[in-house]
mmCIF file of C-alpha atoms in Angstrom:
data_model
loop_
_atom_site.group_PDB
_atom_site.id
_atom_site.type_symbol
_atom_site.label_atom_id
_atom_site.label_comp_id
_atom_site.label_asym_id
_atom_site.label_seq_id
_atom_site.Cartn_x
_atom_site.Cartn_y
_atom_site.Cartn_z
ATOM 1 C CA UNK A 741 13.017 -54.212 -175.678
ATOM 2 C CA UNK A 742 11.722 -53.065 -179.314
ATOM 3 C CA UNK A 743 9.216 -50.621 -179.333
ATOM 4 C CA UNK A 744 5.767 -51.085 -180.428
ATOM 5 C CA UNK A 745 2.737 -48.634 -181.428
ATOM 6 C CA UNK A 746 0.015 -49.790 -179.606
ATOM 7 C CA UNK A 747 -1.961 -48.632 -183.574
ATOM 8 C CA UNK A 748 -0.498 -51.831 -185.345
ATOM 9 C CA UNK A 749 -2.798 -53.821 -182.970
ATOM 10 C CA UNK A 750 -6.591 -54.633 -183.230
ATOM 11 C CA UNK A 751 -6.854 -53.197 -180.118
ATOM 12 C CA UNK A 752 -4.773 -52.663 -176.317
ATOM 13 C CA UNK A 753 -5.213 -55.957 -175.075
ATOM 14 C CA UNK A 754 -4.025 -57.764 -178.445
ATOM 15 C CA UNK A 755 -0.785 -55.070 -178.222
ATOM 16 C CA UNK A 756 -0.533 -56.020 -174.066
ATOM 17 C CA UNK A 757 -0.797 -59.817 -175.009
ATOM 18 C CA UNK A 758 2.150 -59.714 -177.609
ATOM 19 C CA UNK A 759 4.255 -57.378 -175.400
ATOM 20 C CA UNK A 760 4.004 -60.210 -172.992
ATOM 21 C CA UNK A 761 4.802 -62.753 -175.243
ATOM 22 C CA UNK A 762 7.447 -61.473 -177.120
ATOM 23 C CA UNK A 763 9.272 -59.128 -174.807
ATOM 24 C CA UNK A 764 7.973 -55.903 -176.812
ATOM 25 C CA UNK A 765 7.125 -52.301 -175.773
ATOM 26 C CA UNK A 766 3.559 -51.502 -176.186
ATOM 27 C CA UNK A 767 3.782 -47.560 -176.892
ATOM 28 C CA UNK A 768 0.707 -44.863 -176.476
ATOM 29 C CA UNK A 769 2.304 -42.475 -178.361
ATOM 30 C CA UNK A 770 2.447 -38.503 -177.191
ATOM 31 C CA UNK A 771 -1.024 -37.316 -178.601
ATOM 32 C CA UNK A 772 -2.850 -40.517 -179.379
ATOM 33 C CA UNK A 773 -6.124 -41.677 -176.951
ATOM 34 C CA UNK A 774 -7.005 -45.185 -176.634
ATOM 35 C CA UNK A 775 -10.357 -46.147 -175.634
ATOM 36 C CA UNK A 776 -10.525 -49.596 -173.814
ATOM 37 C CA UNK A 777 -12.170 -51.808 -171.605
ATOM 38 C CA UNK A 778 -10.453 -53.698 -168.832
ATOM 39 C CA UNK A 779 -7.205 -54.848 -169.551
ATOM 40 C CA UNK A 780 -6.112 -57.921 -168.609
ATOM 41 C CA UNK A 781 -2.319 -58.288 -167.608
ATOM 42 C CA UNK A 782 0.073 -61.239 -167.662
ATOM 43 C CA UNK A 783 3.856 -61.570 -166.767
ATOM 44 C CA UNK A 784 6.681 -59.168 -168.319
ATOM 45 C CA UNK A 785 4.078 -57.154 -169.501
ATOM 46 C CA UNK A 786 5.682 -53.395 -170.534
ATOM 47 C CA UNK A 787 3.257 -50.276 -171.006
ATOM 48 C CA UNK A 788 5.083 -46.954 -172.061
ATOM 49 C CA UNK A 789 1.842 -44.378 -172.131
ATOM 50 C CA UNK A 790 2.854 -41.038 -173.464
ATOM 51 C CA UNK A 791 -0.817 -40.508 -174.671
ATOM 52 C CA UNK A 792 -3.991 -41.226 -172.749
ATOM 53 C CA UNK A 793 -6.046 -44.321 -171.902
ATOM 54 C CA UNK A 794 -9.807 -43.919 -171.015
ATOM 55 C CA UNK A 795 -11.422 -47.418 -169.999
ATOM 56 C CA UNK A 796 -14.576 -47.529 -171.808
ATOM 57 C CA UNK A 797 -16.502 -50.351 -169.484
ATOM 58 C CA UNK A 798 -18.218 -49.790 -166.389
ATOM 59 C CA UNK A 799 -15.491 -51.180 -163.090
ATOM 60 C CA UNK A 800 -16.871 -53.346 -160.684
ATOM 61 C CA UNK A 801 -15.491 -52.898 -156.703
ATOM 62 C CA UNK A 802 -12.825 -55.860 -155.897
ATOM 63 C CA UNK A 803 -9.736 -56.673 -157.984
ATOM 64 C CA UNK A 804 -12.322 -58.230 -160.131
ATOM 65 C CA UNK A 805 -13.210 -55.340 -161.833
ATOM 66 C CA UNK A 806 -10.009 -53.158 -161.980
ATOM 67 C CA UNK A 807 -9.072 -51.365 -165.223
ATOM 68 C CA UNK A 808 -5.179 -52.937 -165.307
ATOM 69 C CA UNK A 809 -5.679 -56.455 -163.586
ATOM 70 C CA UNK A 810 -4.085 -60.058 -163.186
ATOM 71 C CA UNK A 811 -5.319 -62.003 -165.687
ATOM 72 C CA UNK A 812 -5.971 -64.409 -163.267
ATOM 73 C CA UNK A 813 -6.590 -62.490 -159.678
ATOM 74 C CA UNK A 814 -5.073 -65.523 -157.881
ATOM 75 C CA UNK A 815 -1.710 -66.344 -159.708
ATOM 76 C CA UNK A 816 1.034 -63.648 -159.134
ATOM 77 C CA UNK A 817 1.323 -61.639 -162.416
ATOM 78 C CA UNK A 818 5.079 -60.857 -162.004
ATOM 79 C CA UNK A 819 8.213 -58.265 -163.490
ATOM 80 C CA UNK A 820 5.508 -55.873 -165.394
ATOM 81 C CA UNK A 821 6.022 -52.224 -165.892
ATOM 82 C CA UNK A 822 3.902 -49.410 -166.319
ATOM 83 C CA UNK A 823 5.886 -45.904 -167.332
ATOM 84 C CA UNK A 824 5.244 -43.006 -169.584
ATOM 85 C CA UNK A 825 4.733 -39.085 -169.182
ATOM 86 C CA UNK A 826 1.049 -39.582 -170.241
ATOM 87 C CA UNK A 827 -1.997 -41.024 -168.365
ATOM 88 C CA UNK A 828 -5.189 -43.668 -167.672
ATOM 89 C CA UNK A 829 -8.050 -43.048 -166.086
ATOM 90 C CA UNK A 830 -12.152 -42.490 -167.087
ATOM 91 C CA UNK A 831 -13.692 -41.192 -169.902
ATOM 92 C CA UNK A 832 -16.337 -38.724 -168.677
ATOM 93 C CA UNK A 833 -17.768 -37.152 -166.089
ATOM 94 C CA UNK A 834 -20.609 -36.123 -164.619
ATOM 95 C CA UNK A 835 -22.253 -33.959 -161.679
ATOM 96 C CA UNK A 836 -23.865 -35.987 -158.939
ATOM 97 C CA UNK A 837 -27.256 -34.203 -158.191
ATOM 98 C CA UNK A 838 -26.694 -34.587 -154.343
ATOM 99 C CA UNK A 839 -23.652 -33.358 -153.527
ATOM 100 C CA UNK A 840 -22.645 -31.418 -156.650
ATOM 101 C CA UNK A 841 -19.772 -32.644 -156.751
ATOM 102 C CA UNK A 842 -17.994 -34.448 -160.213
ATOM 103 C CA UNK A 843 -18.003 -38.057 -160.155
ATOM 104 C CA UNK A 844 -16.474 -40.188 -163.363
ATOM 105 C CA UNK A 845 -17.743 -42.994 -165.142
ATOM 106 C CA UNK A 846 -17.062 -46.199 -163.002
ATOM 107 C CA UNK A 847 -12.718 -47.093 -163.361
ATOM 108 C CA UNK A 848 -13.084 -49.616 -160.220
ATOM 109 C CA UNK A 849 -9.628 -49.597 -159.231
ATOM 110 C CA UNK A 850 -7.099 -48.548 -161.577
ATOM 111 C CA UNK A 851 -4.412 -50.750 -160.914
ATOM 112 C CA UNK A 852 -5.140 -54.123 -159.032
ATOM 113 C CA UNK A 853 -1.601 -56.102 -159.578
ATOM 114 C CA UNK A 854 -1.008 -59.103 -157.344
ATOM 115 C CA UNK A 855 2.479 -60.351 -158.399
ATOM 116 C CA UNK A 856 6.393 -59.357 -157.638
ATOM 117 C CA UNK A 857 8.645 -56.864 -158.961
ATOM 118 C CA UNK A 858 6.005 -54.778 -160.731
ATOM 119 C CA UNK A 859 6.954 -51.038 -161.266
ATOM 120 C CA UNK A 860 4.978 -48.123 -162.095
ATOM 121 C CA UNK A 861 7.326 -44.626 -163.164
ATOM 122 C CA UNK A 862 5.866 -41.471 -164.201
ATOM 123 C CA UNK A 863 2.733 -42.361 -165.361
ATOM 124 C CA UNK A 864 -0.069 -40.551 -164.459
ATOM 125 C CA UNK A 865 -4.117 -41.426 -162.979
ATOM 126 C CA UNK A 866 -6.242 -38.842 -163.988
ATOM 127 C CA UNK A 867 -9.861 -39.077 -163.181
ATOM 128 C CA UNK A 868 -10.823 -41.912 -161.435
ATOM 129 C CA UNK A 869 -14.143 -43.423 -159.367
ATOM 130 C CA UNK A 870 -15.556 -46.697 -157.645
ATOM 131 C CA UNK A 871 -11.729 -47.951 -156.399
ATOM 132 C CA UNK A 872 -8.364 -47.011 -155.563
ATOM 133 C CA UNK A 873 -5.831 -45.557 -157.726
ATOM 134 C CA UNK A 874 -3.407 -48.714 -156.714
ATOM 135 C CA UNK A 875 -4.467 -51.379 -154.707
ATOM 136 C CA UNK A 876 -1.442 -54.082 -155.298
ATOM 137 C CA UNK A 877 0.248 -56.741 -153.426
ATOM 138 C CA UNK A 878 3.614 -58.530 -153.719
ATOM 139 C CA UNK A 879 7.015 -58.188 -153.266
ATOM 140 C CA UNK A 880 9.462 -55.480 -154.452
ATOM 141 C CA UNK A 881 7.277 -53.367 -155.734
ATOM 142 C CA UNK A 882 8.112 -49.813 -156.961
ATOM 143 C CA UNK A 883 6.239 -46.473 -157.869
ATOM 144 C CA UNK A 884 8.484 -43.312 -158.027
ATOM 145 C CA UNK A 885 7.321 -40.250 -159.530
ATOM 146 C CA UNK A 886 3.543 -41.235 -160.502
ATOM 147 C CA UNK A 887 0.929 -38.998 -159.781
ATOM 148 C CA UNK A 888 -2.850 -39.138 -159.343
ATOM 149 C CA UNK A 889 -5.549 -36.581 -159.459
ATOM 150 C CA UNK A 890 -9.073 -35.483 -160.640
ATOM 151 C CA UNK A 891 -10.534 -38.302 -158.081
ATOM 152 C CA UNK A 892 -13.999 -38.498 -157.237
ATOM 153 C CA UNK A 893 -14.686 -36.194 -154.284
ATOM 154 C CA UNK A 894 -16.096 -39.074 -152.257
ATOM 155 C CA UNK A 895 -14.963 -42.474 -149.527
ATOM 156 C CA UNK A 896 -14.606 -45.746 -151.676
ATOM 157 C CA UNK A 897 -12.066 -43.601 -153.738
ATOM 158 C CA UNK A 898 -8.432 -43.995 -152.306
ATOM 159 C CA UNK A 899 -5.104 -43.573 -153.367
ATOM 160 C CA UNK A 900 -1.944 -46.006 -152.749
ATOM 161 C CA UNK A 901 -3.043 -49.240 -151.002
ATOM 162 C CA UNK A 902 -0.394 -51.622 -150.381
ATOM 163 C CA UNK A 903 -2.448 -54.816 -150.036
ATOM 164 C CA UNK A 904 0.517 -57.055 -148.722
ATOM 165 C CA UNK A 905 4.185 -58.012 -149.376
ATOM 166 C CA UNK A 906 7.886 -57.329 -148.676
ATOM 167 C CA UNK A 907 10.091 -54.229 -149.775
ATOM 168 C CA UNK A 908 7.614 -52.165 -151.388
ATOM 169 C CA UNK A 909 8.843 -48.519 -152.419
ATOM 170 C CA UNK A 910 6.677 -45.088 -153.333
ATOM 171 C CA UNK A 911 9.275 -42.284 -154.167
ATOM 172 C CA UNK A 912 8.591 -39.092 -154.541
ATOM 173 C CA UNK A 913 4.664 -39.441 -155.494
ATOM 174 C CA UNK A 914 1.936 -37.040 -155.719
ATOM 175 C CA UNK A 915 -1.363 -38.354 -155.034
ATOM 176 C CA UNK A 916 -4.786 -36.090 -153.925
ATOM 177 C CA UNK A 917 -8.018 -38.770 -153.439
ATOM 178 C CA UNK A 918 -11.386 -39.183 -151.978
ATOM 179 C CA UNK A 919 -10.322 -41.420 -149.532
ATOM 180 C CA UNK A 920 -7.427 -42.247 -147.641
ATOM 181 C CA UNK A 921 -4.154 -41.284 -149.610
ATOM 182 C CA UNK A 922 -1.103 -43.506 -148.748
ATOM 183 C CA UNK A 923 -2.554 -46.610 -146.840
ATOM 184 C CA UNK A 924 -0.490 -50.245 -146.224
ATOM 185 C CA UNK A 925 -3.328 -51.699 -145.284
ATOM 186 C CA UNK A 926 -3.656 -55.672 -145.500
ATOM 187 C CA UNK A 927 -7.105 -57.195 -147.200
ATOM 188 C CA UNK A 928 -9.089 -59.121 -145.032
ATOM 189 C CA UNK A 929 -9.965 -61.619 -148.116
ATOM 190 C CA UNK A 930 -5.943 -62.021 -148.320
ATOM 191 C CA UNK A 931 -4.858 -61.829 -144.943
ATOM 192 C CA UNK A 932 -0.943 -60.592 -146.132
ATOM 193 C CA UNK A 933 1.786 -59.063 -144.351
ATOM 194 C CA UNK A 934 3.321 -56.409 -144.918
ATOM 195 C CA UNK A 935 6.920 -55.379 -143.971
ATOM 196 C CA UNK A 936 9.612 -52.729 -144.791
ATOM 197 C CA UNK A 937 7.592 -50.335 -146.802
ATOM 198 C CA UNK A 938 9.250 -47.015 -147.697
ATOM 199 C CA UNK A 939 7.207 -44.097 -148.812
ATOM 200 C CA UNK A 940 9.751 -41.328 -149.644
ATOM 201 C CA UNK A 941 9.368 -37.436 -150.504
ATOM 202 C CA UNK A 942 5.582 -38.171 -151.265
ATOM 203 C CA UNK A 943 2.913 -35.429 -151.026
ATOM 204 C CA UNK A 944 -1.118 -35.494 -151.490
ATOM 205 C CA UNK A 945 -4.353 -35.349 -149.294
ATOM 206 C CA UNK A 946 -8.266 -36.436 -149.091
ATOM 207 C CA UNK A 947 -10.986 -34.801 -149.453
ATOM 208 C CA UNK A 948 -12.956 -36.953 -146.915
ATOM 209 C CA UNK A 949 -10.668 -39.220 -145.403
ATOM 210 C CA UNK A 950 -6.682 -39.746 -144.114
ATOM 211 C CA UNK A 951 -3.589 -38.804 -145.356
ATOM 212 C CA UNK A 952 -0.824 -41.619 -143.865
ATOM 213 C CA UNK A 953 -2.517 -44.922 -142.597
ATOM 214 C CA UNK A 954 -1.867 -48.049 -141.524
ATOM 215 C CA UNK A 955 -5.032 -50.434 -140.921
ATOM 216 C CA UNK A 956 -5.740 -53.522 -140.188
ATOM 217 C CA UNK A 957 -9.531 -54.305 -140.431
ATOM 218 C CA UNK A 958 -12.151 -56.203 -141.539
ATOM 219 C CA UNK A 959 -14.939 -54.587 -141.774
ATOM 220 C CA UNK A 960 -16.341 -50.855 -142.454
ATOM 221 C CA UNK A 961 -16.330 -48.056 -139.691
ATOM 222 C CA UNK A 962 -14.090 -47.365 -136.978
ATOM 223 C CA UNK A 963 -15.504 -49.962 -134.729
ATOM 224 C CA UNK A 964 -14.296 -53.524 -132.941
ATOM 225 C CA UNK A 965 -14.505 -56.169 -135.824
ATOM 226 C CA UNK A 966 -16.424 -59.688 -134.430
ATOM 227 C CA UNK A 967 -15.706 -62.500 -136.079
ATOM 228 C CA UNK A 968 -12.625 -64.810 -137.107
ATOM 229 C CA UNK A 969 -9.750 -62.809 -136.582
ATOM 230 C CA UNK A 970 -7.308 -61.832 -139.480
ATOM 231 C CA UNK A 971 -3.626 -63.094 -138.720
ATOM 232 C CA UNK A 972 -1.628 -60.560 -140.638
ATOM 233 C CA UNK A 973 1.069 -57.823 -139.362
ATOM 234 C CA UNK A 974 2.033 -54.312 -140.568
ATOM 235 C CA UNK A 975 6.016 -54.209 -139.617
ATOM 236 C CA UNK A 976 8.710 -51.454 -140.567
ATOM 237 C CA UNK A 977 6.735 -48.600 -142.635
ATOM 238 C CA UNK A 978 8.865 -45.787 -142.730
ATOM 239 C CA UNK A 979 7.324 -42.388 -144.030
ATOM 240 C CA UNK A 980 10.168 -40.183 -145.287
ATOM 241 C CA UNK A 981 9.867 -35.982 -145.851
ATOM 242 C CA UNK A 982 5.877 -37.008 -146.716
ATOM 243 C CA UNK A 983 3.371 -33.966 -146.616
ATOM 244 C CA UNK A 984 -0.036 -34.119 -146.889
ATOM 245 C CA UNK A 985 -3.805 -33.338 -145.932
ATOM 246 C CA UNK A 986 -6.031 -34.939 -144.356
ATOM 247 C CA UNK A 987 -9.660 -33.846 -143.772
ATOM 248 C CA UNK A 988 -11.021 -35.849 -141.330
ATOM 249 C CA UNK A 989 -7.338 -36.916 -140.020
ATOM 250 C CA UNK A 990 -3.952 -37.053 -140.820
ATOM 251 C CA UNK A 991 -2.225 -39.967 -139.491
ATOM 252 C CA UNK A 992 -3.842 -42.971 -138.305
ATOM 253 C CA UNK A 993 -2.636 -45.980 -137.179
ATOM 254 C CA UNK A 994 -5.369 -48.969 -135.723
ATOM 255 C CA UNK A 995 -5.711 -52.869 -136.002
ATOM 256 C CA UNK A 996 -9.219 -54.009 -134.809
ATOM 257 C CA UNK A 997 -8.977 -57.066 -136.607
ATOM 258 C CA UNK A 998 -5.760 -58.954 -136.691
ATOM 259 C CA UNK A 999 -3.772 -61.243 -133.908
ATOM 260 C CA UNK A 1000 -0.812 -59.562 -135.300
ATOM 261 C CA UNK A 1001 0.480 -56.806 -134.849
ATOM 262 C CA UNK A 1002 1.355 -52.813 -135.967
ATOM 263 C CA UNK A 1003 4.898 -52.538 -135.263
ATOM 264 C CA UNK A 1004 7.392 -49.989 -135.899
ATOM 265 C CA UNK A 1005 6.380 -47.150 -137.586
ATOM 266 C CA UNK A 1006 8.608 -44.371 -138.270
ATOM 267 C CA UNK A 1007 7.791 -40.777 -139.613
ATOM 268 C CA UNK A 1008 10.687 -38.597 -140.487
ATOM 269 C CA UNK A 1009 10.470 -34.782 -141.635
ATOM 270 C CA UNK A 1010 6.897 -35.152 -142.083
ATOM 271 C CA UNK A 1011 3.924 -32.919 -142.060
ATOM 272 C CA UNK A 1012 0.491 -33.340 -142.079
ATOM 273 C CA UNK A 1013 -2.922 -30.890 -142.141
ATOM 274 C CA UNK A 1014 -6.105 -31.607 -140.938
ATOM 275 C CA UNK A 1015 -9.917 -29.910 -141.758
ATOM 276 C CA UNK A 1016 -11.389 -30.744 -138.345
ATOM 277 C CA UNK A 1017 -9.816 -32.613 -134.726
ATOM 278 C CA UNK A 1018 -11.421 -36.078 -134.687
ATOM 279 C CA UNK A 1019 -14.811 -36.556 -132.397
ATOM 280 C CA UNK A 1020 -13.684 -40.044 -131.299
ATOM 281 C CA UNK A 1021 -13.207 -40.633 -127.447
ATOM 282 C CA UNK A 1022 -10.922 -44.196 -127.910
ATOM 283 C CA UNK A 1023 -7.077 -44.708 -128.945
ATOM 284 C CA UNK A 1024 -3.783 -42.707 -127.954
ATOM 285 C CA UNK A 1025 -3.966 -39.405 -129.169
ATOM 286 C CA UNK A 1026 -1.773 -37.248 -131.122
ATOM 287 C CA UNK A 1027 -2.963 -33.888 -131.657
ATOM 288 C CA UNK A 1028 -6.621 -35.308 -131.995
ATOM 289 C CA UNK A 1029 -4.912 -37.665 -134.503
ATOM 290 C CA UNK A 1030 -6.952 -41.808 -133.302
ATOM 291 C CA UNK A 1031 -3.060 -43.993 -132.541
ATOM 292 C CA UNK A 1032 -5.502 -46.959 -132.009
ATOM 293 C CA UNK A 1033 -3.414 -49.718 -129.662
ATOM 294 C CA UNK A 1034 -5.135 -53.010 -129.603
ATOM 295 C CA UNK A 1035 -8.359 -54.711 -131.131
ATOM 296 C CA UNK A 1036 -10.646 -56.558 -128.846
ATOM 297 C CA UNK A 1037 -12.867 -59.648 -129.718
ATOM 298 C CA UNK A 1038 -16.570 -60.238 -127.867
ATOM 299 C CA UNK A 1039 -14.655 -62.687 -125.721
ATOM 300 C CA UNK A 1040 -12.698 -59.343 -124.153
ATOM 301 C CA UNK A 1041 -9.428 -60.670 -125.082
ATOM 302 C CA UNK A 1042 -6.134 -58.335 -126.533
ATOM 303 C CA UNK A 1043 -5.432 -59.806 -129.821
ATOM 304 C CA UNK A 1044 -3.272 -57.219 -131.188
ATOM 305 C CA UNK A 1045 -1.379 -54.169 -130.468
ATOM 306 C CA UNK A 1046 0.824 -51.107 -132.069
ATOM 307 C CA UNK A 1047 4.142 -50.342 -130.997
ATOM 308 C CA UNK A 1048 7.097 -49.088 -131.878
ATOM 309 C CA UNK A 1049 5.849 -46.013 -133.105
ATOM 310 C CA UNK A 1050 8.601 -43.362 -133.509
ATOM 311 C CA UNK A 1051 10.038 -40.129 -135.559
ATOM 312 C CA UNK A 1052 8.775 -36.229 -136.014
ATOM 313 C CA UNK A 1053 6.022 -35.132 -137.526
ATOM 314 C CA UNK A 1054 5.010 -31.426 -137.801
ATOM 315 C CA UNK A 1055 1.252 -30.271 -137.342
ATOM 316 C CA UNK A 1056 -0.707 -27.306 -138.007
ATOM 317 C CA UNK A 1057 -3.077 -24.673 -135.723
ATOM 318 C CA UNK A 1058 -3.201 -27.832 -132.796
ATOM 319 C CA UNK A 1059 -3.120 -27.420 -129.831
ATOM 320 C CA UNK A 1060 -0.090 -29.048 -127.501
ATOM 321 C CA UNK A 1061 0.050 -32.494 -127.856
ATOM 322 C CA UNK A 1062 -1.803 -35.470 -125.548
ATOM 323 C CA UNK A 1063 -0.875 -39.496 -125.291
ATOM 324 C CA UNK A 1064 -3.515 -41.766 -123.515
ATOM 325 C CA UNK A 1065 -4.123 -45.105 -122.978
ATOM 326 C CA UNK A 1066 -7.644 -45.508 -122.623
ATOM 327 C CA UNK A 1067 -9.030 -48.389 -120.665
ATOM 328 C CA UNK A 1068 -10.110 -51.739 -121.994
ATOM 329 C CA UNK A 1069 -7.331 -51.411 -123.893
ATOM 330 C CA UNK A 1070 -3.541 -52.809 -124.359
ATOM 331 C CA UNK A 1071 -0.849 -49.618 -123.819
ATOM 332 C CA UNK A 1072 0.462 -47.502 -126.423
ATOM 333 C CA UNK A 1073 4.768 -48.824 -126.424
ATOM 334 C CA UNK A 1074 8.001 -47.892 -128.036
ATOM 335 C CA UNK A 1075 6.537 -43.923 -128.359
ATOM 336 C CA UNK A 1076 9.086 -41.622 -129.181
ATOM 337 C CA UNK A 1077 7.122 -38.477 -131.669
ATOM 338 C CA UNK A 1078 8.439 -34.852 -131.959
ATOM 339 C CA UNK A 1079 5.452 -32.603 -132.853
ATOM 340 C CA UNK A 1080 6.329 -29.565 -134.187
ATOM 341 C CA UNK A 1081 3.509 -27.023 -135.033
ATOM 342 C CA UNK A 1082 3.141 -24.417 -137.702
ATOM 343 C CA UNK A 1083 0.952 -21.542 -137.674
ATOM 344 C CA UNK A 1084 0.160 -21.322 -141.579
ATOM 345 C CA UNK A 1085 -2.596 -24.578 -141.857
ATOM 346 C CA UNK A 1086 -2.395 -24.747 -145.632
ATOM 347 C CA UNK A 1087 1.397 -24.619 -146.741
ATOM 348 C CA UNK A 1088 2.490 -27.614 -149.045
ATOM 349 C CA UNK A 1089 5.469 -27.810 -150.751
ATOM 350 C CA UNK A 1090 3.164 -28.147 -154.211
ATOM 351 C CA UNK A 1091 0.631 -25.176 -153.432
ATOM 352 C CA UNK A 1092 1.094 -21.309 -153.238
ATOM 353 C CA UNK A 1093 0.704 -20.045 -149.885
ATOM 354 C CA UNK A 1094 -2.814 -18.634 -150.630
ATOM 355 C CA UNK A 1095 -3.986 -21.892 -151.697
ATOM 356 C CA UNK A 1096 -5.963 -24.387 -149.922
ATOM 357 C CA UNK A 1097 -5.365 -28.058 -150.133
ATOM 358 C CA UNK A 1098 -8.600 -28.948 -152.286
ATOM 359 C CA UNK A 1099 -6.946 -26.997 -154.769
ATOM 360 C CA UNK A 1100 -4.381 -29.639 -155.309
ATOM 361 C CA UNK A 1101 -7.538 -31.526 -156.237
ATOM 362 C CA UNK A 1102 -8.096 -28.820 -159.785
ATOM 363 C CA UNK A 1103 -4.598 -28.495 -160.582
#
């Protein structure tokens, strides 16, 4: 595809329209900043951001009010791609007066992307607040070599949320949030499935939250969901050499919501951290880490379960591993973890060994 400078344009949308249209290259050049509001994407749309994008506009939460989203949130916005060396993200920041901590001017989520084949390579998320970094759905997706950083210190501000779909892929990704990091984790307004998902030689951690999780819920808080059920499984997630952080835990798996099912998930080579051992008293444990087995409805009924759960994950300063099956609840199957523990808590394959993981957070 030619190559176009996003400058000829009136503005980024105009250049994102055409690029679209025509089967162009909209190009940020190395040393150029574009101010913008919310950009709306449609199909074949190709980004190449060697500069910077601030978004100018306040986000709202939802897909609604993403900074890169579907033109229409309901029609699959399909074979778009998103690669540079530079990055997008917020403006400016501030201090919150509570916790003194920096917050950014309201992104919403960064990317919100409901189509197939998208891909994002290279490009970075710098400074965001209000959303996730990605929150997409569809099938073969791709993200290899992105990172994100400078996130709001705070829950509401996650990483890489695989919404739904088949074959997605995260290689080799580098991602330090608010909120949970790495999370397939079906919508309860979508009710998708999601099955053989691959996150490879990907590294990161929260500041208040998870590092690897899969979810099915809808609702807030770690509680039993009443209601209509959700329908949706999460089948064949596979993390590969992953490291992380998580500061409230590292690895969660739980469905309160869904008839479906969790079903084979399989860690290989990983390692995670965690701040504190979880308070909760429900759920198979690992290591203090919540495996949560089934979700039960008022009517007392098992409408969902996790198996199949299986691979080698190494922990730090825990003490020896426990499994339980706690009662009023279905049993924890197909269990086959090695737990390997280190004695130095904050090693990552990114950080010096005299670092601590919120340092990721600065660099």
């Amino acid at each position: 595809m030619p190559d176009v400078d996003v400058r000829t344009y009136a503005d980024l949308q105009a250049a994102c329209d055409a690029s679209s249209l025509n089967g162009t290259t909209v190009v940020v050049p190395t040393g150029v900043v574009i101010d913008s509001p919310q950009i709306f994407c449609d199909s074949r749309l190709t980004l190449r951001v060697d500069g910077r994008i601030n978004r100018t506009d306040a986000g709202n939460t939802g897909a609604g009010g993403a900074m890169f989203r579907n033109r229409n949130t309901s029609l699959k916005t399909n074979d778009c791609h998103f690669f540079g060396k530079g990055s997008v993200g917020a403006k400016t920041s501030y201090t919150d007066p509570v916790t003194g901590h920096t917050r950014y001017d309201q992104t919403g989520i960064v990317f919100s992307n409901y189509g197939d084949r998208n891909v994002w390579t290279d490009i970075g998320i710098d400074k965001w607040d209000g959303g996730q970094a990605w929150a997409i759905r569809g099938d073969d997706l791709v993200i290899r070599r992105t990172s994100a950083r400078g996130c709001a210190e705070a829950t509401g501000n996650g990483g890489m949320r695989l919404i739904g779909g088949a074959r997605f892929r995260a290689y080799s990704c580098d991602v330090w949030s608010g909120d949970d990091v790495y999370q397939p984790v079906p919508s309860p307004s979508t009710d998708h499935t999601i099955t053989d998902a691959k996150f490879i030689n990907c590294v990161g951690g929260s500041t208040d939250a998870r590092f690897m999780v899969v979810g099915i819920q809808a609702g807030s808080g770690e509680t039993l969901q009443p209601g209509t059920p959700m329908t949706c499984s999460v089948e064949d997630v596979e993390w590969r050499n992953c490291h992380g952080h998580g500061s409230i835990m590292g690895v969660v798996l739980q469905n309160f919501s869904s008839t479906g099912r969790i079903h084979n998930m399989r860690f290989t080579g990983c390692s995670v951290q965690s701040s504190r051992q979880y308070a909760g008293t429900n759920g198979a444990r690992v290591l203090g880490q919540e495996f949560y087995t089934t979700a039960l409805h008022p009517d007392g009924s098992v409408t969902g379960g996790v198996d199949g759960i299986h691979g080698d994950i190494t922990w730090w300063n825990r003490q020896a591993a426990t499994l339980m099956n706690p009662g009023g609840r279905g049993p924890v199957t197909g269990v086959d973890v090695a737990l390997t523990e280190r004695a130095d808590p904050y090693w990552f394959p990114n950080l010096a060994p005299t670092q601590t993981p919120r340092a990721a957070f600065a660099a």
